[in-house]
CSV table of C-alpha atoms in Angstrom, one decimal:
chain,number,residue,atom,x,y,z
A,1,MET,CA,94.8,62.8,25.8
A,2,ARG,CA,95.4,62.4,29.0
A,3,ILE,CA,95.0,65.2,31.6
A,4,SER,CA,97.4,66.1,34.7
A,5,ALA,CA,95.5,65.2,37.8
A,6,THR,CA,97.9,67.9,39.3
A,7,ALA,CA,97.4,71.2,37.7
A,8,THR,CA,100.1,74.0,38.3
A,9,PRO,CA,98.8,76.8,40.7
A,10,ASP,CA,98.0,80.1,39.5
A,11,PRO,CA,101.0,82.7,40.3
A,12,LYS,CA,98.3,85.2,41.1
A,13,VAL,CA,96.1,83.2,43.2
A,14,ILE,CA,99.0,82.1,45.6
A,15,SER,CA,100.1,85.9,45.8
A,16,ARG,CA,96.8,86.8,46.7
A,17,ARG,CA,96.4,84.0,49.5
A,18,ARG,CA,99.8,85.3,50.7
A,19,PHE,CA,98.6,89.0,50.9
A,20,LEU,CA,95.1,87.7,52.5
A,21,TYR,CA,97.0,85.7,55.3
A,22,GLY,CA,99.8,88.5,56.0
A,23,ALA,CA,97.0,90.8,56.4
A,24,GLY,CA,95.0,88.7,58.5
A,25,ALA,CA,98.1,88.1,60.7
A,26,LEU,CA,99.2,91.7,60.8
A,27,VAL,CA,95.7,92.7,61.9
A,28,ALA,CA,95.9,89.9,64.8
A,29,LEU,CA,99.2,91.3,65.9
A,30,VAL,CA,97.9,95.1,66.2
A,31,ALA,CA,95.0,93.7,68.2
A,32,VAL,CA,97.0,91.7,70.9
A,33,VAL,CA,99.3,94.8,71.3
A,34,GLY,CA,96.6,97.2,71.6
A,35,TRP,CA,94.8,95.0,74.0
A,36,LEU,CA,98.2,94.3,76.0
A,37,LYS,CA,98.8,97.9,76.0
A,38,LYS,CA,95.1,98.4,77.3
A,39,SER,CA,95.5,95.9,79.9
A,40,ALA,CA,98.7,97.5,81.2
A,41,ARG,CA,97.1,100.8,81.4
A,42,HIS,CA,94.1,99.5,83.5
A,43,SER,CA,96.3,97.4,85.8
A,44,ALA,CA,98.9,100.1,86.6
A,45,PRO,CA,98.1,101.9,89.9
A,46,GLY,CA,97.0,105.2,89.4
A,47,PRO,CA,97.4,108.1,92.1
A,48,SER,CA,94.8,106.5,94.6
A,49,GLY,CA,97.3,106.8,97.4
A,50,THR,CA,95.9,110.3,98.0
A,51,ALA,CA,93.1,111.2,100.2
A,52,ALA,CA,90.9,112.7,97.6
A,53,ALA,CA,91.2,109.3,95.4
A,54,LEU,CA,90.6,107.1,98.6
A,55,ALA,CA,87.4,109.2,99.5
A,56,PRO,CA,84.8,107.3,97.6
A,57,ALA,CA,86.1,104.0,99.1
A,58,VAL,CA,86.1,105.7,103.0
A,59,ALA,CA,82.5,106.8,102.2
A,60,PHE,CA,81.7,103.3,100.9
A,61,LEU,CA,82.5,102.0,104.2
A,62,GLY,CA,80.6,104.5,106.4
A,63,ALA,CA,77.7,103.6,104.2
A,64,LEU,CA,78.5,100.1,104.3
A,65,PHE,CA,78.3,100.0,108.1
A,66,GLY,CA,75.7,102.6,108.3
A,67,ARG,CA,77.7,105.1,110.2
A,68,GLU,CA,78.4,108.6,109.8
A,69,LEU,CA,82.0,109.1,109.8
A,70,SER,CA,83.5,111.6,112.1
A,71,ASP,CA,86.8,113.5,110.9
A,72,ALA,CA,89.1,111.0,113.2
A,73,ASP,CA,87.3,108.0,111.4
A,74,ARG,CA,87.8,109.7,108.0
A,75,THR,CA,91.5,110.0,108.7
A,76,GLU,CA,92.0,106.8,110.3
A,77,LEU,CA,90.2,105.0,107.3
A,78,THR,CA,92.3,107.2,104.8
A,79,ASP,CA,95.6,106.5,106.3
A,80,ARG,CA,95.1,102.7,106.3
A,81,LEU,CA,93.9,102.6,102.8
A,82,ALA,CA,96.9,104.9,101.9
A,83,PHE,CA,99.2,102.2,103.8
A,84,ALA,CA,97.5,99.2,102.2
A,85,VAL,CA,98.1,100.7,98.6
A,86,ARG,CA,101.8,101.0,99.4
A,87,VAL,CA,102.2,98.1,100.8
A,88,THR,CA,100.0,96.4,98.2
A,89,PRO,CA,100.1,99.0,95.2
A,90,GLY,CA,97.9,96.6,93.0
A,91,LEU,CA,94.8,97.8,95.4
A,92,SER,CA,94.8,101.1,94.0
A,93,ALA,CA,93.4,99.6,90.7
A,94,ASP,CA,90.7,97.8,93.0
A,95,TYR,CA,89.5,101.2,94.5
A,96,GLU,CA,89.5,102.7,91.5
A,97,VAL,CA,87.3,100.3,90.1
A,98,LEU,CA,84.9,100.4,93.0
A,99,ALA,CA,84.9,104.1,92.8
A,100,ARG,CA,83.6,104.1,89.2
A,101,GLN,CA,81.0,101.7,90.0
A,102,LEU,CA,79.7,103.8,92.7
A,103,ASP,CA,79.6,106.9,90.6
A,104,ARG,CA,77.9,105.2,87.7
A,105,LEU,CA,75.1,104.0,90.5
A,106,ALA,CA,74.8,107.3,91.8
A,107,ARG,CA,74.1,108.5,88.1
A,108,ASP,CA,71.6,106.0,87.6
A,109,SER,CA,69.8,106.9,90.8
A,110,GLY,CA,69.7,110.4,89.6
A,111,GLY,CA,72.6,112.0,91.3
A,112,GLY,CA,76.0,113.0,89.9
A,113,GLN,CA,78.7,111.1,92.2
A,114,PHE,CA,78.7,108.9,95.1
A,115,LEU,CA,80.2,111.3,97.4
A,116,LYS,CA,77.4,113.8,96.7
A,117,ALA,CA,74.7,111.5,97.2
A,118,SER,CA,72.2,111.5,99.9
A,119,SER,CA,71.8,108.9,102.8
A,120,ALA,CA,69.3,107.2,101.2
A,121,GLN,CA,71.0,107.1,97.7
A,122,ARG,CA,73.9,105.7,99.1
A,123,GLU,CA,72.1,102.8,101.0
A,124,ALA,CA,70.2,101.8,97.9
A,125,ILE,CA,73.6,101.9,95.9
A,126,ILE,CA,75.3,99.7,98.8
A,127,ASP,CA,72.3,97.4,98.6
A,128,ARG,CA,72.4,96.9,94.8
A,129,ILE,CA,76.4,96.2,95.3
A,130,MET,CA,75.9,93.6,98.2
A,131,ARG,CA,73.0,91.7,95.9
A,132,ILE,CA,75.5,90.8,93.3
A,133,GLU,CA,75.8,87.3,93.2
A,134,PRO,CA,78.3,84.8,92.6
A,135,PRO,CA,79.0,84.2,88.9
A,136,SER,CA,78.0,81.2,87.1
A,137,LEU,CA,80.5,78.7,85.6
A,138,ALA,CA,79.4,80.0,82.3
A,139,GLU,CA,79.8,83.8,83.7
A,140,ARG,CA,83.1,82.9,85.2
A,141,ALA,CA,84.7,81.5,81.7
A,142,TRP,CA,82.9,84.8,80.0
A,143,ALA,CA,85.0,86.9,82.5
A,144,HIS,CA,88.2,85.4,81.5
A,145,PHE,CA,87.8,87.0,78.2
A,146,VAL,CA,86.1,90.3,79.2
A,147,ARG,CA,88.1,92.3,81.7
A,148,THR,CA,85.1,94.4,82.7
A,149,ARG,CA,83.2,91.5,84.2
A,150,LYS,CA,86.0,90.2,85.8
A,151,ARG,CA,86.8,93.3,87.3
A,152,TYR,CA,83.3,93.9,88.2
A,153,TYR,CA,83.1,90.2,90.4
A,154,HIS,CA,86.6,90.8,91.6
A,155,MET,CA,85.4,94.2,92.9
A,156,ARG,CA,82.2,92.5,94.8
A,157,PHE,CA,83.9,89.3,96.2
A,158,GLU,CA,87.6,90.7,96.7
A,159,THR,CA,87.5,94.1,97.3
A,160,VAL,CA,84.4,94.8,99.2
A,161,PRO,CA,85.3,92.0,101.7
A,162,GLN,CA,88.9,93.3,102.1
A,163,LEU,CA,87.5,96.9,103.0
A,164,ALA,CA,85.0,95.6,105.5
A,165,TRP,CA,88.0,93.4,107.0
A,166,LEU,CA,90.0,96.7,107.2
A,167,TYR,CA,87.2,98.9,108.9
A,168,ARG,CA,86.4,95.8,111.3
A,169,HIS,CA,89.8,96.1,112.4
A,170,SER,CA,90.1,99.7,112.8
A,171,GLY,CA,89.5,102.1,115.7
A,172,VAL,CA,86.2,103.1,114.1
A,173,PRO,CA,84.0,100.3,115.4
A,174,TRP,CA,85.4,101.1,119.1
A,175,ARG,CA,84.9,104.8,118.7
A,176,ALA,CA,80.9,103.9,117.6
A,177,ARG,CA,80.7,101.8,121.1
A,178,GLY,CA,82.1,105.2,123.1
A,179,TYR,CA,85.4,104.2,123.3
A,180,ALA,CA,88.5,106.3,122.7
A,181,ARG,CA,90.0,104.1,120.5
A,182,TRP,CA,90.7,100.5,120.0
A,183,GLN,CA,91.3,98.9,123.3
A,184,GLY,CA,94.6,97.6,123.9
A,185,ILE,CA,96.1,99.0,121.0
A,186,PRO,CA,98.3,102.2,120.7
A,187,GLY,CA,96.8,105.4,119.9
A,188,ASP,CA,98.8,105.6,116.9
A,189,TRP,CA,98.6,102.4,115.0
A,190,ARG,CA,101.2,102.9,112.9
A,191,GLU,CA,103.4,102.2,116.0
A,192,TYR,CA,103.6,98.5,115.1
A,193,THR,CA,104.7,99.2,111.8
A,194,ARG,CA,108.0,101.2,113.1
A,195,ALA,CA,111.0,99.5,114.2
A,196,GLY,CA,111.3,99.3,118.1
A,197,ALA,CA,113.4,97.8,120.6
A,198,PRO,CA,114.0,93.9,120.1
A,199,TYR,CA,112.2,91.2,122.2
A,200,PRO,CA,114.6,90.1,125.3
């Protein structure tokens, strides 16, 4: 008696396999859609153009450069940050990430918020942020899959330098040296953004 080498597959086994494959594909699809929605939520610019939302970034700049900001300093930096957000809306998410990190470090040091932290606590927080080392090759690869790690390094090596550049190119350092404003620059820096007479 010869036994056939190819046995007929059981229909129940086939339907069970199809069900498992279909369920796996459905779970993967739901996970991808959920991840895309979460990414869109995180990347969408929030109300970071308001003075209250920009206050942590302004306070960070004062602590970063070791300066007690005056009302004029805070007003100018807030205006400049709000202008930057209007021109590049993606910066709002960057400033929000920085604000959350500052508040988290403030809580770790026994405070509540960065804005309410003492000068010594702010210095310690700034020191911790500035000591973040560049990611290794493995960490960079890992950051492509973990969004929080990517934002963490982006904060230190993109957002902080951009804010420092904005501070250095404002009137605040000049006022710190005793000048009324940035030398050679109109009192209202926004005059450069307004239409004027054409060049001859």
